[in-house]
């Protein structure tokens, strides 16, 4: 998208491996940012569409059906870290944000708020 921009959201050292953190995005949005043991980073919506709460950053990381997932801490639905797809409900998919590290800062590519 032409209007996307990279936004620094935290330091890489702020995220312990195998955990997530919630980060603010433009507007009222939030992302759940995860770091795996092998230092891969993933970011998707923090808003759980089933509980309607911003809690996915507190979910548990794991693997299911051959995919890296986060399990919602409330109703336990699993979301693929690569695609945002809910494994239990094919009609539900979260937004996924590209992630990069620049000079120790984690950056997400997001659209500016309207």
N, CA and C of each residue as an Amber inpcrd file, in Angstrom:
protein
   342
   0.8450000  -1.1890000   0.0000000   0.0000000   0.0000000   0.0000000
   0.8820000   1.2410000   0.0000000   0.4580000   2.2350000  -0.7000000
   1.2660000   3.4290000  -0.8750000   1.3960000   4.2630000   0.4000000
   0.4080000   4.2410000   1.2880000   0.4270000   5.0990000   2.4700000
   1.0360000   4.4220000   3.6980000   1.5980000   3.2270000   3.5340000
   2.1560000   2.5380000   4.6910000   3.4640000   3.1950000   5.1140000
   3.7530000   3.0670000   6.3940000   5.0050000   3.6070000   6.9160000
   5.5160000   2.6780000   8.0130000   6.8300000   2.7070000   8.2300000
   7.4350000   1.9310000   9.3110000   7.3780000   2.7600000  10.5880000
   6.9650000   2.1250000  11.6770000   6.8230000   2.8030000  12.9570000
   7.5760000   2.0080000  14.0230000   8.5190000   2.6680000  14.7170000
   9.2300000   2.0300000  15.8270000   8.2570000   1.8460000  16.9810000
   8.2100000   0.6240000  17.5370000   7.2390000   0.3390000  18.6030000
   7.8840000  -0.0690000  19.9260000   9.1040000  -0.6080000  19.8860000
   9.8130000  -0.9750000  21.1130000  11.2200000  -1.4150000  20.7490000
  12.0360000  -1.6690000  21.7570000  13.3670000  -2.2390000  21.5340000
  13.2450000  -3.7580000  21.4620000  14.0990000  -4.3800000  20.6880000
  14.0850000  -5.8390000  20.5990000  14.2920000  -6.4490000  21.9820000
  15.1540000  -5.8490000  22.7980000  15.4260000  -6.3640000  24.1410000
  14.2190000  -6.2790000  25.0710000  13.1830000  -5.5250000  24.6830000
  11.9680000  -5.4250000  25.5070000  11.0980000  -6.6760000  25.4080000
  11.3960000  -7.5540000  24.4460000  10.5620000  -8.7420000  24.2260000
  11.3810000  -9.9870000  24.5560000  10.9960000 -10.6730000  25.5920000
  11.6550000 -11.9340000  25.9350000  11.2550000 -12.9910000  24.9090000
  12.1820000 -13.8930000  24.5460000  11.8190000 -14.9680000  23.6220000
  10.6340000 -15.7880000  24.1440000   9.7750000 -16.1840000  23.2160000
   8.5570000 -16.9720000  23.4710000   7.4930000 -16.1920000  24.2370000
   7.5410000 -14.8570000  24.1180000   6.4990000 -14.0280000  24.7360000
   6.0320000 -12.9860000  23.7310000   5.0020000 -12.2570000  24.1400000
   4.4870000 -11.1750000  23.3250000   4.3190000  -9.9140000  24.1410000
   4.2220000  -8.7910000  23.4350000   3.9300000  -7.5090000  24.0600000
   2.8710000  -6.8080000  23.2190000   2.0490000  -6.0240000  23.8750000
   1.0760000  -5.2080000  23.1710000   1.6950000  -3.8670000  22.8360000
   1.4640000  -3.3930000  21.6140000   1.9990000  -2.0980000  21.1940000
   0.8850000  -1.2740000  20.5580000   0.9740000   0.0340000  20.7390000
  -0.0120000   0.9500000  20.1600000   0.3260000   1.2480000  18.7070000
  -0.7210000   1.3620000  17.9210000  -0.6010000   1.7300000  16.5220000
  -1.3390000   3.0460000  16.3070000  -1.2260000   3.6340000  15.1210000
  -1.9760000   4.8740000  14.8680000  -3.4770000   4.6820000  15.1270000
  -4.1140000   5.7250000  15.5780000  -5.5310000   5.6180000  15.9250000
  -5.6820000   4.8780000  17.2350000  -6.6890000   4.0590000  17.3340000
  -6.9410000   3.3180000  18.5740000  -6.5600000   1.8530000  18.4530000
  -5.8350000   1.5030000  17.4120000  -5.4740000   0.1060000  17.1840000
  -4.3040000  -0.3310000  18.0630000  -4.2230000  -1.6390000  18.2580000
  -3.1030000  -2.2460000  18.9700000  -2.6500000  -3.4760000  18.1970000
  -1.3660000  -3.7830000  18.3270000  -0.8230000  -5.0080000  17.7430000
  -0.2410000  -5.8600000  18.8580000  -0.2750000  -7.1630000  18.6460000
   0.4070000  -8.1160000  19.5140000   1.6960000  -8.4920000  18.7950000
   2.8250000  -8.2250000  19.4300000   4.1350000  -8.4510000  18.8350000
   4.7940000  -9.6100000  19.5720000   5.2170000 -10.6300000  18.8250000
   5.7670000 -11.8440000  19.4250000   7.1950000 -12.0860000  18.9490000
   8.0000000 -12.6320000  19.8670000   9.3870000 -13.0280000  19.5540000
   9.5240000 -14.5040000  19.8870000   9.9980000 -15.2810000  18.9250000
  10.1780000 -16.7110000  19.1410000  11.5910000 -17.0070000  19.6600000
  11.8200000 -18.2370000  20.0620000  13.1330000 -18.6400000  20.5780000
  14.2440000 -18.4160000  19.5540000  13.8940000 -18.5760000  18.2730000
  14.8990000 -18.3900000  17.2230000  14.9280000 -16.9460000  16.7140000
  14.3910000 -16.0190000  17.5240000  14.4150000 -14.5730000  17.2580000
  13.6150000 -14.1450000  16.0370000  12.6370000 -14.9360000  15.6390000
  11.7130000 -14.4790000  14.5980000  10.6660000 -13.5960000  15.2720000
  10.2170000 -12.5770000  14.5570000   9.2200000 -11.6450000  15.0790000
   7.9490000 -11.7270000  14.2460000   6.8150000 -11.6570000  14.9280000
   5.5060000 -11.6800000  14.2860000   4.6380000 -10.6120000  14.9300000
   3.7760000  -9.9990000  14.1450000   2.8510000  -9.0080000  14.6970000
   1.4850000  -9.1840000  14.0440000   0.4530000  -9.2160000  14.8690000
  -0.9210000  -9.2730000  14.3880000  -1.7980000  -8.4790000  15.3290000
  -3.0690000  -8.3460000  14.9570000  -3.9820000  -7.5820000  15.8120000
  -3.9440000  -8.1070000  17.2360000  -3.9840000  -7.2080000  18.2050000
  -4.0480000  -7.5990000  19.6090000  -5.4950000  -7.8660000  20.0310000
  -6.4400000  -7.4040000  19.2350000  -7.8680000  -7.5200000  19.5620000
  -8.3670000  -8.9280000  19.2590000  -8.8270000  -9.6240000  20.2970000
  -9.3940000 -10.9620000  20.1550000 -10.8410000 -10.8160000  19.6830000
 -11.1640000 -11.2710000  18.4760000 -12.5230000 -11.0890000  17.9570000
 -13.5770000 -11.9140000  18.6810000 -13.1820000 -12.8830000  19.4850000
 -14.1490000 -13.7130000  20.1930000 -14.4970000 -13.1450000  21.5680000
 -13.5200000 -12.6070000  22.2830000 -13.7850000 -12.0310000  23.6060000
 -13.9600000 -10.5180000  23.5390000 -13.6090000  -9.9140000  22.3980000
 -13.6850000  -8.4580000  22.1910000 -12.7870000  -7.6980000  23.1710000
 -11.6460000  -8.2920000  23.4930000 -10.6810000  -7.6550000  24.3950000
  -9.3090000  -7.6370000  23.7200000  -8.4980000  -6.6560000  24.0640000
  -7.1350000  -6.5530000  23.5360000  -6.1940000  -7.3860000  24.4070000
  -6.1380000  -8.6910000  24.1220000  -5.4160000  -9.6160000  24.9960000
  -4.4850000 -10.5930000  24.2850000  -4.4390000 -10.5970000  22.9770000
  -3.6740000 -11.6470000  22.2920000  -2.1820000 -11.6020000  22.6050000
  -1.6480000 -10.4380000  22.9510000  -0.2310000 -10.3520000  23.3080000
   0.0910000 -11.1990000  24.5390000  -0.9210000 -11.5290000  25.3240000
  -0.7290000 -12.3560000  26.5240000  -0.9700000 -13.8390000  26.2550000
  -1.2320000 -14.1690000  24.9890000  -1.4980000 -15.5560000  24.6270000
  -0.2440000 -16.4110000  24.6580000  -0.4490000 -17.7160000  24.5880000
   0.6480000 -18.6780000  24.6100000   1.0640000 -19.0330000  23.1900000
   2.3750000 -19.0150000  22.9370000   2.8930000 -19.4030000  21.6360000
   3.0570000 -20.9120000  21.5770000   2.8590000 -21.4650000  20.3930000
   3.0250000 -22.8960000  20.2140000   2.8970000 -23.2610000  18.7510000
   2.7190000 -24.5570000  18.4950000   2.5250000 -25.0630000  17.1390000
   1.2770000 -25.9150000  17.1230000   0.5250000 -25.8170000  16.0270000
  -0.6930000 -26.6050000  15.8530000  -0.8850000 -26.8140000  14.3620000
  -1.1380000 -28.0470000  13.9730000  -1.3440000 -28.3830000  12.5660000
  -0.1810000 -27.9000000  11.7020000   1.0410000 -27.9760000  12.2550000
   2.2260000 -27.6010000  11.5190000   2.4490000 -26.1020000  11.3740000
   1.7170000 -25.3050000  12.1010000   1.8600000 -23.8460000  12.0080000
   2.1990000 -23.2610000  13.3680000   2.9830000 -22.1610000  13.3550000
   3.2460000 -21.3940000  14.5860000   1.9900000 -20.6120000  14.9010000
   1.5270000 -20.6870000  16.1430000   0.2800000 -20.0450000  16.5290000
   0.4130000 -19.3460000  17.8770000  -0.5590000 -18.4700000  18.1250000
  -0.7770000 -17.9380000  19.4660000  -2.1770000 -18.3690000  19.8700000
  -2.3140000 -18.8300000  21.1120000  -3.6170000 -19.2240000  21.6490000
  -4.1580000 -18.0660000  22.4740000  -5.3780000 -17.6530000  22.1810000
  -5.9930000 -16.5750000  22.9440000  -6.0620000 -16.9660000  24.4220000
  -5.7250000 -16.0370000  25.3210000  -5.7530000 -16.3710000  26.7440000
  -7.1660000 -16.4950000  27.3140000  -8.1740000 -16.1140000  26.5490000
  -9.5340000 -16.1600000  27.0900000 -10.2770000 -17.4200000  26.6410000
 -10.5900000 -17.5300000  25.3450000 -11.3600000 -18.6870000  24.8730000
 -10.5180000 -19.7190000  24.1410000  -9.2160000 -19.4740000  24.0430000
  -8.2210000 -20.4320000  23.5490000  -8.2430000 -20.6930000  22.0430000
  -8.8750000 -19.8390000  21.2410000  -8.7580000 -20.0060000  19.7990000
  -7.3070000 -19.7950000  19.4050000  -6.8920000 -20.4630000  18.3350000
  -5.5130000 -20.3860000  17.8610000  -5.4620000 -19.5490000  16.5870000
  -4.4980000 -18.6400000  16.5230000  -4.3110000 -17.7770000  15.3680000
  -2.9170000 -18.0090000  14.8070000  -2.8280000 -18.2580000  13.5020000
  -1.5550000 -18.4740000  12.8280000  -0.7540000 -17.1720000  12.8460000
   0.4950000 -17.2430000  13.2910000   1.3320000 -16.0450000  13.3680000
   1.6880000 -15.5080000  11.9860000   1.7750000 -16.3730000  10.9880000
   2.1260000 -15.9340000   9.6340000   0.9710000 -15.2540000   8.8990000
  -0.2440000 -15.7660000   9.0940000  -1.3800000 -15.3010000   8.2840000
  -2.4790000 -14.6100000   9.0770000  -2.5290000 -14.8140000  10.3980000
  -3.6130000 -14.2840000  11.2220000  -4.8690000 -15.1370000  11.1970000
  -4.8690000 -16.2190000  10.4300000  -6.0380000 -17.0780000  10.2900000
  -6.3450000 -17.8020000  11.6000000  -7.6320000 -17.7930000  12.0020000
  -8.0730000 -18.5700000  13.1580000  -8.2110000 -20.0230000  12.7190000
  -7.5740000 -20.9430000  13.4320000  -7.6210000 -22.3470000  13.0490000
  -8.9680000 -22.9960000  13.3490000  -9.7020000 -22.4630000  14.3170000
 -10.9910000 -23.0500000  14.6680000 -12.1610000 -22.4670000  13.8680000
 -11.9690000 -21.3180000  13.2350000 -13.0520000 -20.6580000  12.4950000
 -12.4700000 -20.0190000  11.2400000 -12.6280000 -20.6880000  10.0920000
 -11.9930000 -20.1980000   8.8640000 -12.5300000 -18.8510000   8.4060000
 -13.6390000 -18.3810000   8.9680000 -14.1890000 -17.0770000   8.6260000
 -13.5610000 -15.9220000   9.3960000 -12.6050000 -16.2220000  10.2880000
 -11.9910000 -15.1810000  11.1100000 -10.4950000 -15.1220000  10.8140000
 -10.0310000 -13.9290000  10.4810000  -8.6160000 -13.7050000  10.2050000
  -8.2340000 -12.3390000  10.7650000  -7.1220000 -12.2930000  11.4840000
  -6.6020000 -11.0450000  12.0290000  -5.6580000 -10.3890000  11.0260000
  -5.5100000  -9.0790000  11.1280000  -4.5130000  -8.3850000  10.3200000
  -3.1250000  -8.7710000  10.8110000  -2.2000000  -8.9030000   9.8760000
  -0.8050000  -9.2140000  10.1700000   0.0290000  -8.0320000   9.6950000
   1.0340000  -7.6570000  10.4860000   1.8680000  -6.5080000  10.1640000
   3.2940000  -6.9640000   9.8780000   3.8970000  -6.4850000   8.7930000
   5.3110000  -6.7730000   8.5530000   6.1550000  -6.1870000   9.6900000
   7.2010000  -6.9160000  10.0640000   8.0680000  -6.5220000  11.1790000
   9.5170000  -6.5200000  10.7070000  10.2850000  -5.5580000  11.2070000
  11.7230000  -5.5420000  10.9640000  12.4070000  -4.9560000  12.1970000
  13.7180000  -5.1920000  12.2810000  14.5310000  -4.6130000  13.3520000
  15.5490000  -3.6880000  12.6960000  15.6130000  -2.4660000  13.2050000
  16.5600000  -1.4820000  12.7070000  17.2720000  -0.8510000  13.8980000
  18.5690000  -1.0620000  13.9880000  19.3980000  -0.5250000  15.0710000
  18.8240000  -0.8590000  16.4510000  18.3840000  -2.1070000  16.6090000
  17.8570000  -2.5690000  17.8930000  16.4180000  -2.2010000  18.1700000
  15.7950000  -1.4350000  17.2780000  14.3970000  -1.0370000  17.4320000
  13.5160000  -1.9340000  16.5630000  12.4120000  -2.4340000  17.1350000
  11.4460000  -3.2000000  16.3720000  10.4980000  -2.2220000  15.6900000
  10.3040000  -2.4090000  14.4030000   9.4250000  -1.5310000  13.6400000
   8.3510000  -2.3600000  12.9540000   7.1340000  -1.7960000  12.9260000
   6.0210000  -2.4050000  12.2080000   5.6480000  -1.5130000  11.0420000
   5.2300000  -2.1290000   9.9290000   4.7350000  -1.3490000   8.8000000
   3.2190000  -1.2650000   8.9320000   2.7260000  -0.0490000   9.0690000
   1.3010000   0.1660000   9.2940000   0.8000000   1.3110000   8.4240000
  -0.5020000   1.3330000   8.2530000  -1.1240000   2.4550000   7.5600000
  -1.3120000   3.5800000   8.5630000  -1.0960000   4.8310000   8.1450000
  -1.3540000   5.9460000   9.0570000  -2.8320000   5.9940000   9.4490000
  -3.0940000   6.5250000  10.6320000  -4.4900000   6.6560000  11.0660000
  -5.1840000   7.6870000  10.1890000  -6.4930000   7.5120000   9.9620000
  -7.2350000   8.4490000   9.0970000  -7.3570000   9.8290000   9.7000000
